[in-house]
Amino acid sequence: DQQVKQNSPSLSVQEGRISILNCDYTNSMFDYFLWYKKYPAEGPTFLISISSIKDKNEDGRFTVFLNKSAKHLSLHIVPSQPGDSAVYFCAANNAGNMLTFGGGTRLMVKP
Amino acid sequence: DSGVTQTPKHLITATGQRVTLRCSPRSGDLSVYWYQQSLDQGLQFLIQYYNGEERAKGNILERFSAQQFPDLHSELNLSSLELGDSALYFCASSEDPFRGTDTEAFFGQGTRLTVV
């Protein structure tokens, strides 16, 4: 039972345009959501997070939106840069428990 | 640098063998998590330790075991290795996850295990 799903395994966008990565979850007990970025042969690095009491969190070029009623979150990257090319994982958590990860979306930003 | 250290970085071993992967968490982090990533797939949670005690178990095989020591470092033991155990094994650590505040986990660089 996949509690966190990323339905798009890959996404290709042009440099300068917006990248939108999507994530759906099923467990209504999740109260904290995170996005991680992973380059090949490296560990995932924390990117941005959002608490369930918010619907938007912004950090520079990265914005995460949370729609609790739809159990959906998205990561917007604007403008996209070639260095953003990586695999992005969304993850969900509730206090005391382990992070549950989605399957990842490979983002390719073309120059 | 996340502050989480994993050793070794690479490990090649034969089927049937036993290996130990080591993780040192960030200074001050009490919780350690182990994840497995096979062939560019998602991160599968294996097990979590908090201050020396097992807290949560995921899809961890009976051939695998882990522990967290008093100095908070953790070891993941993989035995009777099979070809399908070849994967990247990541360790992550976080602050006290039971305070009820939002906290993220920081990952090490991973250990790439190849079973031949």
XYZ file of C-alpha atoms in Angstrom:
227
model
C 0.000 0.000 0.000
C 1.721 3.128 -1.250
C 0.778 5.920 1.081
C 2.728 8.522 -0.869
C 2.653 8.500 -4.646
C 4.412 10.461 -7.321
C 2.618 9.481 -10.487
C 5.018 11.100 -12.927
C 8.310 9.229 -13.071
C 9.888 11.951 -15.185
C 9.409 15.550 -16.255
C 11.242 17.605 -18.844
C 11.092 21.403 -18.931
C 12.938 24.190 -20.672
C 15.347 26.376 -18.747
C 13.571 29.453 -17.402
C 10.134 27.854 -17.381
C 8.213 26.544 -14.407
C 8.604 22.972 -13.183
C 5.662 21.493 -11.319
C 6.142 18.218 -9.497
C 3.148 16.521 -7.969
C 2.599 14.189 -5.053
C -0.491 12.493 -3.628
C -0.927 10.840 -0.259
C -3.570 8.674 1.324
C -2.865 8.788 5.049
C -4.789 11.649 6.651
C -2.572 11.366 9.748
C 0.372 12.871 7.896
C 0.971 16.363 9.197
C 4.315 17.364 7.754
C 5.435 17.138 4.164
C 8.879 17.465 2.679
C 10.609 17.544 -0.657
C 14.051 16.082 -1.139
C 16.348 16.420 -4.110
C 18.720 13.658 -5.091
C 21.642 13.669 -7.485
C 23.091 10.370 -8.716
C 25.427 8.664 -6.242
C 24.528 11.131 -3.513
C 22.166 11.061 -0.584
C 18.862 12.939 -0.751
C 19.113 16.520 0.429
C 16.298 18.367 2.103
C 14.773 21.061 -0.084
C 11.612 22.483 1.416
C 8.813 21.458 3.742
C 5.299 22.413 4.723
C 3.224 21.801 7.807
C -0.355 20.653 7.465
C -1.544 23.890 9.047
C -0.318 25.811 6.018
C -1.221 25.667 2.361
C 1.864 27.309 0.933
C 5.530 27.671 1.776
C 8.007 29.563 -0.324
C 11.794 29.563 -0.332
C 13.419 31.436 -3.165
C 12.650 29.707 -6.443
C 10.891 26.837 -4.667
C 7.285 26.870 -3.511
C 5.361 23.974 -2.057
C 1.573 23.950 -2.113
C -0.578 21.695 0.038
C -4.205 20.855 -0.666
C -5.332 18.824 2.332
C -8.832 18.147 1.072
C -7.384 16.605 -2.072
C -4.441 15.042 -0.197
C -2.168 16.564 -2.775
C 0.978 18.589 -2.695
C 3.083 20.110 -5.402
C 6.506 21.638 -5.761
C 6.925 24.601 -8.084
C 10.359 25.613 -9.276
C 10.523 28.904 -11.106
C 12.556 29.713 -13.037
C 13.932 26.235 -13.635
C 17.678 25.938 -14.091
C 19.793 23.116 -15.565
C 21.280 22.538 -12.110
C 17.818 21.623 -10.881
C 17.985 18.421 -12.920
C 17.752 15.656 -10.343
C 15.307 13.189 -8.855
C 12.806 14.791 -6.517
C 11.171 12.820 -3.743
C 8.207 13.953 -1.735
C 7.880 12.579 1.763
C 5.305 12.696 4.504
C 5.594 12.386 8.238
C 3.638 12.465 11.435
C 5.264 13.093 14.767
C 7.415 10.231 15.934
C 7.151 8.159 12.819
C 9.427 7.561 9.914
C 9.299 9.511 6.705
C 7.294 7.816 3.996
C 8.662 8.574 0.554
C 7.099 8.661 -2.862
C 8.758 6.900 -5.761
C 10.449 10.025 -7.076
C 10.197 12.164 -10.202
C 13.215 12.685 -12.425
C 13.344 16.316 -13.516
C 15.349 17.268 -16.579
C 15.823 20.958 -17.269
C 17.010 21.580 -20.819
C 19.237 24.583 -21.550
C 27.653 17.988 3.907
C 24.624 16.778 5.840
C 26.641 15.792 8.894
C 25.565 12.155 8.572
C 28.477 9.826 7.865
C 28.137 6.411 6.319
C 30.870 3.857 5.845
C 31.906 2.218 3.676
C 30.904 4.088 0.525
C 31.153 0.997 -1.623
C 31.020 -2.679 -0.774
C 31.311 -5.669 -3.063
C 30.673 -9.079 -1.626
C 29.599 -12.553 -2.640
C 26.240 -14.211 -2.197
C 25.788 -15.855 1.156
C 28.100 -13.446 2.922
C 27.398 -11.029 5.770
C 28.194 -7.319 5.822
C 27.845 -4.466 8.278
C 27.045 -0.917 7.249
C 27.813 1.875 9.656
C 26.176 5.235 10.232
C 27.119 8.160 12.426
C 24.234 10.597 12.829
C 24.460 14.362 12.995
C 25.631 15.666 16.316
C 22.678 15.844 18.675
C 20.309 13.763 16.561
C 18.693 10.961 18.515
C 16.859 9.171 15.761
C 18.418 7.102 12.989
C 16.633 5.680 9.979
C 17.758 3.157 7.388
C 16.466 3.187 3.833
C 17.098 1.000 0.825
C 17.054 2.224 -2.759
C 17.186 -0.405 -5.470
C 17.843 0.351 -9.125
C 16.695 3.973 -9.235
C 13.543 3.122 -7.380
C 12.060 4.960 -4.453
C 13.417 4.957 -0.949
C 12.111 2.007 1.017
C 12.064 2.456 4.756
C 13.752 -0.356 6.618
C 13.958 0.545 10.295
C 14.132 3.421 12.756
C 15.961 3.703 16.048
C 15.462 6.354 18.650
C 17.996 6.805 21.435
C 19.068 3.188 21.248
C 15.663 1.596 20.935
C 13.908 0.272 17.879
C 10.957 2.544 17.097
C 9.539 1.498 13.781
C 10.020 -1.268 11.287
C 9.315 -1.156 7.613
C 10.046 -3.602 4.836
C 13.080 -5.115 6.476
C 13.911 -8.719 5.738
C 14.539 -11.160 8.574
C 18.078 -11.572 7.230
C 18.682 -7.918 8.037
C 19.074 -6.451 11.485
C 20.171 -3.167 12.951
C 21.077 -1.588 16.221
C 21.875 1.803 17.666
C 24.678 2.048 20.186
C 24.955 4.268 23.284
C 27.007 6.784 21.322
C 24.045 6.893 18.888
C 25.854 5.471 15.899
C 23.994 2.710 14.137
C 24.877 -0.428 12.240
C 22.841 -2.310 9.668
C 23.736 -5.973 9.383
C 22.856 -7.823 6.199
C 23.354 -11.577 6.182
C 22.944 -14.492 3.765
C 23.226 -11.936 1.019
C 21.440 -12.471 -2.279
C 21.919 -10.808 -5.643
C 18.700 -8.878 -5.090
C 20.136 -7.194 -2.022
C 22.362 -5.102 -4.262
C 21.223 -1.546 -3.644
C 22.055 1.806 -2.158
C 21.547 1.846 1.590
C 20.982 5.235 3.130
C 21.075 6.261 6.723
C 19.314 9.392 7.898
C 19.099 11.120 11.235
C 16.809 13.645 12.825
C 16.288 15.446 16.075
C 13.836 14.133 18.601
C 10.873 13.225 16.370
C 8.534 12.925 19.330
C 8.473 16.551 20.388
C 5.612 17.100 18.037
C 7.428 19.780 16.103
C 8.274 19.626 12.467
C 11.606 18.072 11.828
C 13.343 16.868 8.720
C 15.720 13.968 8.324
C 19.221 14.455 6.970
C 20.713 11.757 4.815
C 24.180 10.359 4.486
C 25.861 9.721 1.149
C 24.829 6.097 1.198
C 26.614 2.771 0.907
C 26.449 1.082 -2.452
C 26.299 -2.648 -1.901
C 26.980 -4.960 -4.803
C 26.397 -8.667 -4.293
C 28.057 -10.857 -6.908
